[in-house]
């Protein structure tokens, strides 16, 4: 019978098999990182939902209108408009 006993190292030294121990986050940094990730992933959805509810517009439509309002003569090429609103041409329907 063999016992699997983990290697014990001094608390102030990294484990020998940790090639880059300083590249991982501390517990406090991880909490901050996860909060930022939640904000980044939830905010666009929340803004889009509010725009739909309040103005019957999606985020892409709103951004297109905002970019066109700032453009000279309020016009942009469709490819430029798609690029500045971070979307693709099929997202824009001319009606």
mmCIF file of C-alpha atoms in Angstrom:
data_model
loop_
_atom_site.group_PDB
_atom_site.id
_atom_site.type_symbol
_atom_site.label_atom_id
_atom_site.label_comp_id
_atom_site.label_asym_id
_atom_site.label_seq_id
_atom_site.Cartn_x
_atom_site.Cartn_y
_atom_site.Cartn_z
ATOM 1 C CA UNK A 1 0.000 0.000 0.000
ATOM 2 C CA UNK A 2 1.379 3.418 -0.903
ATOM 3 C CA UNK A 3 0.371 6.648 0.716
ATOM 4 C CA UNK A 4 -0.161 9.773 -1.377
ATOM 5 C CA UNK A 5 1.167 12.441 0.894
ATOM 6 C CA UNK A 6 1.301 15.944 -0.581
ATOM 7 C CA UNK A 7 4.641 17.672 -0.553
ATOM 8 C CA UNK A 8 4.874 20.327 2.142
ATOM 9 C CA UNK A 9 6.809 23.496 1.497
ATOM 10 C CA UNK A 10 7.482 26.539 3.579
ATOM 11 C CA UNK A 11 4.520 28.963 3.429
ATOM 12 C CA UNK A 12 6.653 31.804 2.055
ATOM 13 C CA UNK A 13 8.035 29.730 -0.828
ATOM 14 C CA UNK A 14 6.133 28.581 -3.914
ATOM 15 C CA UNK A 15 5.689 24.898 -4.548
ATOM 16 C CA UNK A 16 8.523 23.584 -6.721
ATOM 17 C CA UNK A 17 6.107 22.587 -9.496
ATOM 18 C CA UNK A 18 4.590 26.098 -9.675
ATOM 19 C CA UNK A 19 6.421 27.535 -12.640
ATOM 20 C CA UNK A 20 4.941 31.039 -12.313
ATOM 21 C CA UNK A 21 3.281 31.367 -8.894
ATOM 22 C CA UNK A 22 3.150 35.156 -9.140
ATOM 23 C CA UNK A 23 0.964 35.041 -12.263
ATOM 24 C CA UNK A 24 -2.196 33.950 -10.449
ATOM 25 C CA UNK A 25 -4.533 36.288 -8.594
ATOM 26 C CA UNK A 26 -4.685 36.713 -4.861
ATOM 27 C CA UNK A 27 -8.096 36.046 -3.285
ATOM 28 C CA UNK A 28 -8.814 39.808 -3.147
ATOM 29 C CA UNK A 29 -7.753 40.253 -6.786
ATOM 30 C CA UNK A 30 -9.948 37.319 -7.808
ATOM 31 C CA UNK A 31 -12.987 38.898 -6.109
ATOM 32 C CA UNK A 32 -12.286 42.164 -7.959
ATOM 33 C CA UNK A 33 -11.751 40.350 -11.255
ATOM 34 C CA UNK A 34 -15.000 38.396 -10.956
ATOM 35 C CA UNK A 35 -16.908 41.593 -10.129
ATOM 36 C CA UNK A 36 -15.471 43.265 -13.233
ATOM 37 C CA UNK A 37 -16.343 40.247 -15.395
ATOM 38 C CA UNK A 38 -19.924 40.242 -14.094
ATOM 39 C CA UNK A 39 -20.241 43.958 -14.850
ATOM 40 C CA UNK A 40 -18.776 43.606 -18.343
ATOM 41 C CA UNK A 41 -21.052 40.699 -19.219
ATOM 42 C CA UNK A 42 -24.275 41.942 -17.621
ATOM 43 C CA UNK A 43 -24.176 45.658 -18.414
ATOM 44 C CA UNK A 44 -24.734 45.413 -22.195
ATOM 45 C CA UNK A 45 -27.692 43.083 -21.626
ATOM 46 C CA UNK A 46 -29.188 45.403 -18.997
ATOM 47 C CA UNK A 47 -28.750 48.489 -21.199
ATOM 48 C CA UNK A 48 -30.288 46.697 -24.175
ATOM 49 C CA UNK A 49 -33.262 45.548 -22.090
ATOM 50 C CA UNK A 50 -33.855 49.060 -20.773
ATOM 51 C CA UNK A 51 -33.598 50.585 -24.261
ATOM 52 C CA UNK A 52 -36.101 48.004 -25.548
ATOM 53 C CA UNK A 53 -38.459 48.744 -22.686
ATOM 54 C CA UNK A 54 -38.172 52.559 -22.757
ATOM 55 C CA UNK A 55 -37.654 53.359 -26.439
ATOM 56 C CA UNK A 56 -38.377 50.154 -28.376
ATOM 57 C CA UNK A 57 -34.782 50.235 -29.652
ATOM 58 C CA UNK A 58 -31.983 47.717 -29.362
ATOM 59 C CA UNK A 59 -28.448 48.664 -28.396
ATOM 60 C CA UNK A 60 -27.206 48.321 -31.997
ATOM 61 C CA UNK A 61 -29.989 50.578 -33.279
ATOM 62 C CA UNK A 62 -29.322 53.160 -30.582
ATOM 63 C CA UNK A 63 -25.570 53.149 -31.236
ATOM 64 C CA UNK A 64 -26.182 53.531 -34.977
ATOM 65 C CA UNK A 65 -28.394 56.549 -34.359
ATOM 66 C CA UNK A 66 -25.860 58.041 -31.948
ATOM 67 C CA UNK A 67 -22.995 57.604 -34.437
ATOM 68 C CA UNK A 68 -25.047 59.033 -37.308
ATOM 69 C CA UNK A 69 -26.042 62.047 -35.214
ATOM 70 C CA UNK A 70 -22.340 62.914 -34.796
ATOM 71 C CA UNK A 71 -21.301 62.234 -38.412
ATOM 72 C CA UNK A 72 -20.920 65.003 -40.997
ATOM 73 C CA UNK A 73 -24.265 65.398 -42.814
ATOM 74 C CA UNK A 74 -25.496 62.627 -40.488
ATOM 75 C CA UNK A 75 -24.369 59.981 -42.973
ATOM 76 C CA UNK A 76 -21.845 57.143 -42.903
ATOM 77 C CA UNK A 77 -21.046 54.270 -45.229
ATOM 78 C CA UNK A 78 -22.788 51.112 -44.019
ATOM 79 C CA UNK A 79 -19.446 49.346 -43.519
ATOM 80 C CA UNK A 80 -18.166 52.258 -41.410
ATOM 81 C CA UNK A 81 -21.380 52.357 -39.406
ATOM 82 C CA UNK A 82 -21.172 48.605 -38.770
ATOM 83 C CA UNK A 83 -17.582 49.006 -37.612
ATOM 84 C CA UNK A 84 -18.223 51.891 -35.214
ATOM 85 C CA UNK A 85 -21.202 50.195 -33.596
ATOM 86 C CA UNK A 86 -19.252 46.927 -33.401
ATOM 87 C CA UNK A 87 -21.794 44.979 -35.403
ATOM 88 C CA UNK A 88 -22.169 43.397 -38.807
ATOM 89 C CA UNK A 89 -24.004 44.650 -41.869
ATOM 90 C CA UNK A 90 -26.907 42.168 -41.552
ATOM 91 C CA UNK A 91 -27.779 43.794 -38.213
ATOM 92 C CA UNK A 92 -28.900 46.855 -40.141
ATOM 93 C CA UNK A 93 -32.175 46.610 -41.980
ATOM 94 C CA UNK A 94 -33.331 49.477 -44.097
ATOM 95 C CA UNK A 95 -37.034 50.036 -43.695
#
